[in-house]
Short mmCIF file of C-alpha atoms in Angstrom, two decimals:
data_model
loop_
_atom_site.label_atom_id
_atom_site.label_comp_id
_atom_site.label_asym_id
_atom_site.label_seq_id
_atom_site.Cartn_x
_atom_site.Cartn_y
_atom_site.Cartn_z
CA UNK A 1 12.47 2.03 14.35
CA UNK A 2 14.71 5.00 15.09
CA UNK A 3 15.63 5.45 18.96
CA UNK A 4 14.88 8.61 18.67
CA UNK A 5 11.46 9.21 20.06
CA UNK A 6 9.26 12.28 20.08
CA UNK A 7 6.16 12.62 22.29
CA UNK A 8 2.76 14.51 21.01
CA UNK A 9 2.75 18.28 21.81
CA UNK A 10 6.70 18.69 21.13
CA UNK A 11 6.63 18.65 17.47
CA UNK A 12 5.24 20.26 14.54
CA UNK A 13 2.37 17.44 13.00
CA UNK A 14 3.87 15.40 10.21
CA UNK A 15 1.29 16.58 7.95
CA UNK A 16 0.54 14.43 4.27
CA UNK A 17 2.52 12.47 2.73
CA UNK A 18 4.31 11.32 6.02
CA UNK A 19 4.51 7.53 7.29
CA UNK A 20 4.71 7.79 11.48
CA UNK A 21 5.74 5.02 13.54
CA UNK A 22 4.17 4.49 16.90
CA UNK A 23 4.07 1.91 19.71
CA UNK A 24 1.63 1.72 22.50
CA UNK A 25 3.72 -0.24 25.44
CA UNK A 26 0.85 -0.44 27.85
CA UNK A 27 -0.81 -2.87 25.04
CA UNK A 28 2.37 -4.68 23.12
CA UNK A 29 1.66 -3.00 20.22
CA UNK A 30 3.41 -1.11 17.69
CA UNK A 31 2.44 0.29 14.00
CA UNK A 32 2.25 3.04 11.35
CA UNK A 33 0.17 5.49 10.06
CA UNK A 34 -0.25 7.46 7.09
CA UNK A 35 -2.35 10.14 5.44
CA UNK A 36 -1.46 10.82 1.62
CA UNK A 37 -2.92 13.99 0.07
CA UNK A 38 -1.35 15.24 -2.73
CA UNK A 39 1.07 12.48 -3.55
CA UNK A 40 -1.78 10.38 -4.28
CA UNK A 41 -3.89 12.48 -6.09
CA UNK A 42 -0.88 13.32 -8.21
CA UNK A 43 -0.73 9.15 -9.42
CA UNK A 44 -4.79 9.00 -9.63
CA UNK A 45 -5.06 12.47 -11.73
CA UNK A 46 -2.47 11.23 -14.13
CA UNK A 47 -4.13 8.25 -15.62
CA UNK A 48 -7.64 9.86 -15.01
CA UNK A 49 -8.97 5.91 -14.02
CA UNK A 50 -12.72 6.21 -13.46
CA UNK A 51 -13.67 6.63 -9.80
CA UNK A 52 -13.90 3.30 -8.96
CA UNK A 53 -10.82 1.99 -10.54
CA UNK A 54 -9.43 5.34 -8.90
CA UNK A 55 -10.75 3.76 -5.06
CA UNK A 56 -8.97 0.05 -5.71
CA UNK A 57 -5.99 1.61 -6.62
CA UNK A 58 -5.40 4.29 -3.80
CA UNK A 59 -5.89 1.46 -1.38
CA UNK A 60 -3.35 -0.78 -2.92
CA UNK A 61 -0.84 2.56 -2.47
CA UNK A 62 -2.08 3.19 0.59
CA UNK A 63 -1.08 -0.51 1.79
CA UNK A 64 1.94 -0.56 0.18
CA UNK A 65 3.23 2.41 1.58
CA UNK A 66 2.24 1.18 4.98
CA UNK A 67 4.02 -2.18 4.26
CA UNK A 68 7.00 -0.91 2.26
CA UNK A 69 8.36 1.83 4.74
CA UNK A 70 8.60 -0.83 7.66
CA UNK A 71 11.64 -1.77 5.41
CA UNK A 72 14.70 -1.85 6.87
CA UNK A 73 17.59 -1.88 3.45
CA UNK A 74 17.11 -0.65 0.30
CA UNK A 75 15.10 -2.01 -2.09
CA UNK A 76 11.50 -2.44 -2.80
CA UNK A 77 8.12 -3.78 -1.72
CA UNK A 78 5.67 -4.30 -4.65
CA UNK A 79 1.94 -5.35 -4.00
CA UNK A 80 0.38 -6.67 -7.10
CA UNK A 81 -3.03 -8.55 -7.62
CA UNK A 82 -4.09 -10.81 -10.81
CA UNK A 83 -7.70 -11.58 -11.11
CA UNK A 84 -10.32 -11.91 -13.19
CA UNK A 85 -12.57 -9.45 -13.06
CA UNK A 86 -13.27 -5.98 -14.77
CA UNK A 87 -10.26 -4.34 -12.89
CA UNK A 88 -7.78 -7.29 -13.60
CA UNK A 89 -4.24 -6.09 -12.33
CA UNK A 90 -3.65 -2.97 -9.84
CA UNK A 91 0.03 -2.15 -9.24
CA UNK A 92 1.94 -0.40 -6.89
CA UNK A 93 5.62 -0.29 -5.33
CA UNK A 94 7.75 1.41 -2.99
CA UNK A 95 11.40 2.01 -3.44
CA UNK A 96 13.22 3.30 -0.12
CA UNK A 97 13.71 5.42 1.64
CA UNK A 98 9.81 6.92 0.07
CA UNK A 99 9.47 6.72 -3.65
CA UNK A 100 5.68 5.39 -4.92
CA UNK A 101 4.37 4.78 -8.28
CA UNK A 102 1.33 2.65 -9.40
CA UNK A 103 -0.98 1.51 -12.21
CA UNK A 104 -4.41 -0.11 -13.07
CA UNK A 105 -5.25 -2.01 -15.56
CA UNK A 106 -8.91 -2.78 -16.56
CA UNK A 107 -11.65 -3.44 -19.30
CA UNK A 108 -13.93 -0.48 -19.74
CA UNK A 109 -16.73 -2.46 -21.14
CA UNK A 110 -16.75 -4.67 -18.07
CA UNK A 111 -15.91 -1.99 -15.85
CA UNK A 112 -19.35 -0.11 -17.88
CA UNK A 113 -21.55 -3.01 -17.47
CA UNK A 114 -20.62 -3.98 -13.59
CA UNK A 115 -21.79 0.04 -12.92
CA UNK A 116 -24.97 -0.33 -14.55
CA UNK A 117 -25.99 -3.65 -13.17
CA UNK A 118 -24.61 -2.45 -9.51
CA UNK A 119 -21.96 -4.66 -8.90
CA UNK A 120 -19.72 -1.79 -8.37
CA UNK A 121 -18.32 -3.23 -5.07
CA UNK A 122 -14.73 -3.15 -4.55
CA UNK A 123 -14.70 -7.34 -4.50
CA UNK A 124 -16.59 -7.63 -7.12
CA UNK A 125 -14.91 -5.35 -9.56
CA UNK A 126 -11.54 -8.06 -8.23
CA UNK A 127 -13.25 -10.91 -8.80
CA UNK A 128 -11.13 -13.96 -8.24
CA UNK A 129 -7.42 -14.26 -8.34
CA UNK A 130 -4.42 -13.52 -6.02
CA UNK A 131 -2.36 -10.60 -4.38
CA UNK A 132 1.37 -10.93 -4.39
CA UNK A 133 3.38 -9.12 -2.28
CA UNK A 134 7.10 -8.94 -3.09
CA UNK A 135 10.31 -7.92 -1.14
CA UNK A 136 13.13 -7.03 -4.08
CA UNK A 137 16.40 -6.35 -2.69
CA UNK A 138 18.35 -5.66 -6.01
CA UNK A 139 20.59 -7.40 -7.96
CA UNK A 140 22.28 -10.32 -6.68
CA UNK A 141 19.86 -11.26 -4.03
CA UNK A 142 16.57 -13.51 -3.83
CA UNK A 143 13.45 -11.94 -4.22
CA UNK A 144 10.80 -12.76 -0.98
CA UNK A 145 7.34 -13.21 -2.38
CA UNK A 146 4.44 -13.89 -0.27
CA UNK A 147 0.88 -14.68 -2.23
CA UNK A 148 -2.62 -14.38 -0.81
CA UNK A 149 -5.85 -15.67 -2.26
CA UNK A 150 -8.43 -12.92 -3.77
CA UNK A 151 -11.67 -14.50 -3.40
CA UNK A 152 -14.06 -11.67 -2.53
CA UNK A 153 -12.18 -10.36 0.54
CA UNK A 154 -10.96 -6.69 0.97
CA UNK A 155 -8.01 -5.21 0.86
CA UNK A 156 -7.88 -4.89 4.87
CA UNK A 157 -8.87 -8.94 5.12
CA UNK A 158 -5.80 -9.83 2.47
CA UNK A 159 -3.17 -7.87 4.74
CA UNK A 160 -4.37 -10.01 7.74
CA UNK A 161 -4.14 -13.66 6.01
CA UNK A 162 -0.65 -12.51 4.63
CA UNK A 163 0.61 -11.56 7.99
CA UNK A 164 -0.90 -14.40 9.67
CA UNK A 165 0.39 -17.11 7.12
CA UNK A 166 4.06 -15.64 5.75
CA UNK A 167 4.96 -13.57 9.20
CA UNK A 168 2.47 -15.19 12.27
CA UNK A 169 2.29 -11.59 13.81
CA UNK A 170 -0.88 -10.91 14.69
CA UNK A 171 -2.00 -7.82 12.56
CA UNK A 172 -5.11 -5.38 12.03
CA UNK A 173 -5.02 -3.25 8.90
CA UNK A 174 -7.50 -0.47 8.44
CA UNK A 175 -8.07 1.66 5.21
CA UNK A 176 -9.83 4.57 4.05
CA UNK A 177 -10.27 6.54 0.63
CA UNK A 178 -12.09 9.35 -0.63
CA UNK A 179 -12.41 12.32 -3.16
CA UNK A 180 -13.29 15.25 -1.00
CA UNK A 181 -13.00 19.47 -0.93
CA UNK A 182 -9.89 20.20 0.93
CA UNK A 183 -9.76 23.52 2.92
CA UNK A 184 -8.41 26.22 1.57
CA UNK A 185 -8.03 24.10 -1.89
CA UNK A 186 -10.45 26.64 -4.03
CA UNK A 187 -13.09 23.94 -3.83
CA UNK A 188 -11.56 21.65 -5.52
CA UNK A 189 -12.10 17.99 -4.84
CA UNK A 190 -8.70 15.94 -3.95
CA UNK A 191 -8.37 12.41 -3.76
CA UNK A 192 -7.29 11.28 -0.23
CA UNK A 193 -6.46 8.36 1.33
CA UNK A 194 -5.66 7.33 5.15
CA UNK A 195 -4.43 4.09 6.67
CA UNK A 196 -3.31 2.36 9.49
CA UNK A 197 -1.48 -0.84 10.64
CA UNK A 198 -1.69 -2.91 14.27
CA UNK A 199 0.82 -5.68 15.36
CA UNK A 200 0.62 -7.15 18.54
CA UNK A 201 4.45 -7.70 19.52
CA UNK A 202 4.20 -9.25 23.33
CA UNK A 203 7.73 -9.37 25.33
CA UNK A 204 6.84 -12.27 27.22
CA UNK A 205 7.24 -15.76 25.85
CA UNK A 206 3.97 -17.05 27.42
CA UNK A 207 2.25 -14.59 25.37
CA UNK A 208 3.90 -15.37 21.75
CA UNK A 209 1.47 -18.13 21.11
CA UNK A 210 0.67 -17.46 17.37
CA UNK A 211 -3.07 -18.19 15.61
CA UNK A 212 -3.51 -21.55 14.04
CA UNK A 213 -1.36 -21.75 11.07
CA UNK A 214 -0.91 -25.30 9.00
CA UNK A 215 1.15 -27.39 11.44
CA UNK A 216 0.55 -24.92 14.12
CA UNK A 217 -1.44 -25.65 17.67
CA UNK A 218 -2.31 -22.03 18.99
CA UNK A 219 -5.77 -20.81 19.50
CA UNK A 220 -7.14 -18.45 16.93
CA UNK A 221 -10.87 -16.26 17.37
CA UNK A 222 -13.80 -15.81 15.07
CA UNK A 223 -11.77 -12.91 13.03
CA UNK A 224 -8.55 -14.64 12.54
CA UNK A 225 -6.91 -12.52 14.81
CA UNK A 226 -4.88 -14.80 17.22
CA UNK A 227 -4.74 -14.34 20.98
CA UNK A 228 -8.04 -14.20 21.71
CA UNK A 229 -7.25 -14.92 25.10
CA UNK A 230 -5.05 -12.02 25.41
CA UNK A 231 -6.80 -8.91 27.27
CA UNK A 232 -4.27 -6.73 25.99
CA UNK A 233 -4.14 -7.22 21.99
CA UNK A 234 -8.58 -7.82 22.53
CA UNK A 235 -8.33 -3.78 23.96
CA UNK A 236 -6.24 -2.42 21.17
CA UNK A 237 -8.30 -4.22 18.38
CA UNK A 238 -11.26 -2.54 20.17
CA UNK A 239 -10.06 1.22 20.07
CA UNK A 240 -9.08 0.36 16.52
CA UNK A 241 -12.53 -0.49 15.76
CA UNK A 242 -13.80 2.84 16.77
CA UNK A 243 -12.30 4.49 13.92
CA UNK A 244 -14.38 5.12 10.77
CA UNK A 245 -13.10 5.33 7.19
CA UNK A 246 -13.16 9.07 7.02
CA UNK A 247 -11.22 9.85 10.54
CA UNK A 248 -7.89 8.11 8.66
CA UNK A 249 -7.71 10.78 5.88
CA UNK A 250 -9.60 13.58 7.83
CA UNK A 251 -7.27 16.62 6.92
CA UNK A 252 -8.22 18.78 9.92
CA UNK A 253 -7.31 15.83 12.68
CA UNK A 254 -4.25 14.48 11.32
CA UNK A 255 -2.07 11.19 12.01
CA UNK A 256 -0.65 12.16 15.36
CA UNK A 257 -4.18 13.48 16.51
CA UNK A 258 -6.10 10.36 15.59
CA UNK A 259 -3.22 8.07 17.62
CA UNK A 260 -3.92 10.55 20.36
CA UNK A 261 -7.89 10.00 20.42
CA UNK A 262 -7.14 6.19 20.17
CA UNK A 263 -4.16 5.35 22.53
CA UNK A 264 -4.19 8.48 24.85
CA UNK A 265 -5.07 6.62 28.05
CA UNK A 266 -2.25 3.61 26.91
CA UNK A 267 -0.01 5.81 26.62
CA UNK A 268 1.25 6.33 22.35
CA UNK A 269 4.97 6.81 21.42
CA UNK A 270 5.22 8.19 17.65
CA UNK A 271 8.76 8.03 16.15
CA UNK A 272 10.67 9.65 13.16
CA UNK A 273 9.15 8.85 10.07
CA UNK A 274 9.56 8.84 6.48
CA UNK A 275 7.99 11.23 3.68
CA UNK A 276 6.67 9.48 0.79
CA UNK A 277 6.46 10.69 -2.74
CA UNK A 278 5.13 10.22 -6.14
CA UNK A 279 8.20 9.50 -8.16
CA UNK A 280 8.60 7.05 -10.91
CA UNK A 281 12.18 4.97 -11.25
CA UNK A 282 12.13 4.94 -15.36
CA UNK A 283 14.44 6.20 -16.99
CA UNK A 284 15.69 6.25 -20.96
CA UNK A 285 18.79 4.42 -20.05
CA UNK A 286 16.87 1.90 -18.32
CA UNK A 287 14.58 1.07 -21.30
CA UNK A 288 17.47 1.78 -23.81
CA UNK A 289 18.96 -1.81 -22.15
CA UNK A 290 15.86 -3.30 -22.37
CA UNK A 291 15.33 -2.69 -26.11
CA UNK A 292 19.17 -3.58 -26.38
CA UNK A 293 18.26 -7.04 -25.81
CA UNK A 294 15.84 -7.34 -28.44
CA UNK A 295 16.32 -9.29 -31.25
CA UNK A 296 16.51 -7.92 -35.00
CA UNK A 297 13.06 -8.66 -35.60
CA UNK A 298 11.81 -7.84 -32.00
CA UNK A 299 12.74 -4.20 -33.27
CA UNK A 300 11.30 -4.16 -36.49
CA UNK A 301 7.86 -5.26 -34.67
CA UNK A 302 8.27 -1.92 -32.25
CA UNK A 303 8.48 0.37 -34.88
CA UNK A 304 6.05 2.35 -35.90
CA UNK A 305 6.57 5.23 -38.44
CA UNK A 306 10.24 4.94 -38.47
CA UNK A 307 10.51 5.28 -34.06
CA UNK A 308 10.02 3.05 -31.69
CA UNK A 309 7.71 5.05 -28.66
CA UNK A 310 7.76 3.24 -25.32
CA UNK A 311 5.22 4.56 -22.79
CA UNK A 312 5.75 3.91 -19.31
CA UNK A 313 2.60 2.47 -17.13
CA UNK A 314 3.23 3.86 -13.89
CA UNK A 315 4.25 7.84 -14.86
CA UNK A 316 2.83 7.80 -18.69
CA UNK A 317 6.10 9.12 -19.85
CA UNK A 318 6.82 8.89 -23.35
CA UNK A 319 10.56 7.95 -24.97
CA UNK A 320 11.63 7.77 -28.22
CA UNK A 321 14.03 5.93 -29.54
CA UNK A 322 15.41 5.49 -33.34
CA UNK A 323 15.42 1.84 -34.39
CA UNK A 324 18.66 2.23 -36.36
CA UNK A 325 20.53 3.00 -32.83
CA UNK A 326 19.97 -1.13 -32.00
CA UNK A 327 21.13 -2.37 -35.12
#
């Protein structure tokens, strides 16, 4: 977090699109926020998923941008989930210092029949499987995978068990997505998403007791927050509660605003953040060395009609290459 520190009322708002780190000393606690506008609805018109499909998926960006910008090198986080259920694989990463891309994947028939008989629900259109979340450094280095269980939770309840297993910090994530009329937008709908992320981060040793973890002896509450004793991280899950959905990607109130409603009487500190964008890392040299690798016969099966077309999943990008150039 930069040292650099800018109180509310000195600034011009950081506006879409924008990651802003804040602490609120009074309670030991510390986090992000983000609204994302028209980066988002950039990824979600692209692929045109249907509305549902379009909901799971800004989440997962949502979270990963939340996640990924807390990064300190470069590299990327990558949030991933396998399951089995009509929407079986969502997709997103962040490359520093703000670059997002992401993808669905899902069965339309399944996807069809789950609408009609009303098991529509976020879990349900999961199903059962796992979340990954993956810290890539680059070449030469060890990738840092942490994996969650997908058993009809949320999103928000996933984040939680992955910081209280991998990290032991204890964390509140909330999340919000909708396609709404923007002001001044022509009355067009936009998709928009908002999000927000709470870690209790006490100074004094007495205080660092963790939730019960396998092999661990602290105390843990009902919600698997930790520190239930603790008046301090109890009153800043309680302001945090008073937030609904549509206040985190509420256009006319804005990141900075909503921390002010929230932590005003604590005291909130927002910091320098980050701009994210939608930008995809593919390239045609990129895929050219992946198709170098092939073997002989590997090429003849890619081509089709005397080309071999490789679409990319996150931007939808088309290259073409001749097969003759990998002989």
């Amino acid at each position: 977090m930069s040292e650099q520190n800018i109180r509310l009322g000195e600034f011009g708002f950081a506006g879409d699109d924008h990651v802003v780190p804040f602490d609120v000393e009074a309670l030991d606690v510390r986090g992000r926020a983000v609204q994302v506008g028209p980066m988002l609805d950039q990824i979600l018109a692209r692929h045109d998923y249907p509305e549902p499909v379009a909901r799971l998926l800004a989440e997962v960006i949502v979270l990963t941008v939340l996640l990924g910008s807390s990064l300190k090198f470069d590299g990327k986080f990558i949030v991933q989930t396998r399951t089995d259920g009509p929407v079986d694989m969502l997709v997103a990463d962040f490359a520093t210092p703000g670059s997002v891309r992401a993808y669905a994947r899902f069965d339309q028939e399944r996807l069809d029949e789950a609408i009609a008989e009303g098991e529509a629900s976020p879990e349900a259109l999961l199903g059962v499987g796992v979340l990954a979340l993956t810290i890539d450094q680059g070449e030469h280095t060890q990738r840092y995978q942490g994996v969650v269980e997908l058993n009809g939770s949320t999103l928000e309840d996933v984040a939680r068990t992955y910081f209280r297993q991998s990290e032991q910090i204890p964390t509140e994530v909330r999340l919000g997505v909708a396609r709404i009329v923007v002001p001044g937008d022509s009355g067009a709908e936009r998709w928009r998403a908002g999000g927000l992320i709470l870690q209790f981060l006490p100074a004094a040793p007495e205080r660092s007791r963790m939730a019960d973890l396998p092999g661990g002896d602290g105390d843990e509450d009902d919600n698997g927050n930790g520190h239930p004793e603790d008046n301090a991280w109890q009153e800043a899950l309680a302001l945090l509660e008073t937030v609904e959905p549509d206040e985190l990607l509420d256009p006319t109130v804005g990141t900075e605003r909503l921390l002010y409603r929230l932590f005003h009487e604590q005291g909130v500190r927002v910091y320098e953040g980050v701009d994210v964008k939608d930008e995809c890392s593919c390239s045609r040299d990129k895929i050219k060395a992946i198709l170098d690798g092939f073997t002989a016969e590997e090429i003849e099966e890619s081509t089709e009609d005397g080309i071999i077309r490789v679409n990319c999943e996150f931007c939808s990008k088309e290259y073409v290459f001749d097969p003759e150039d990998f002989e």
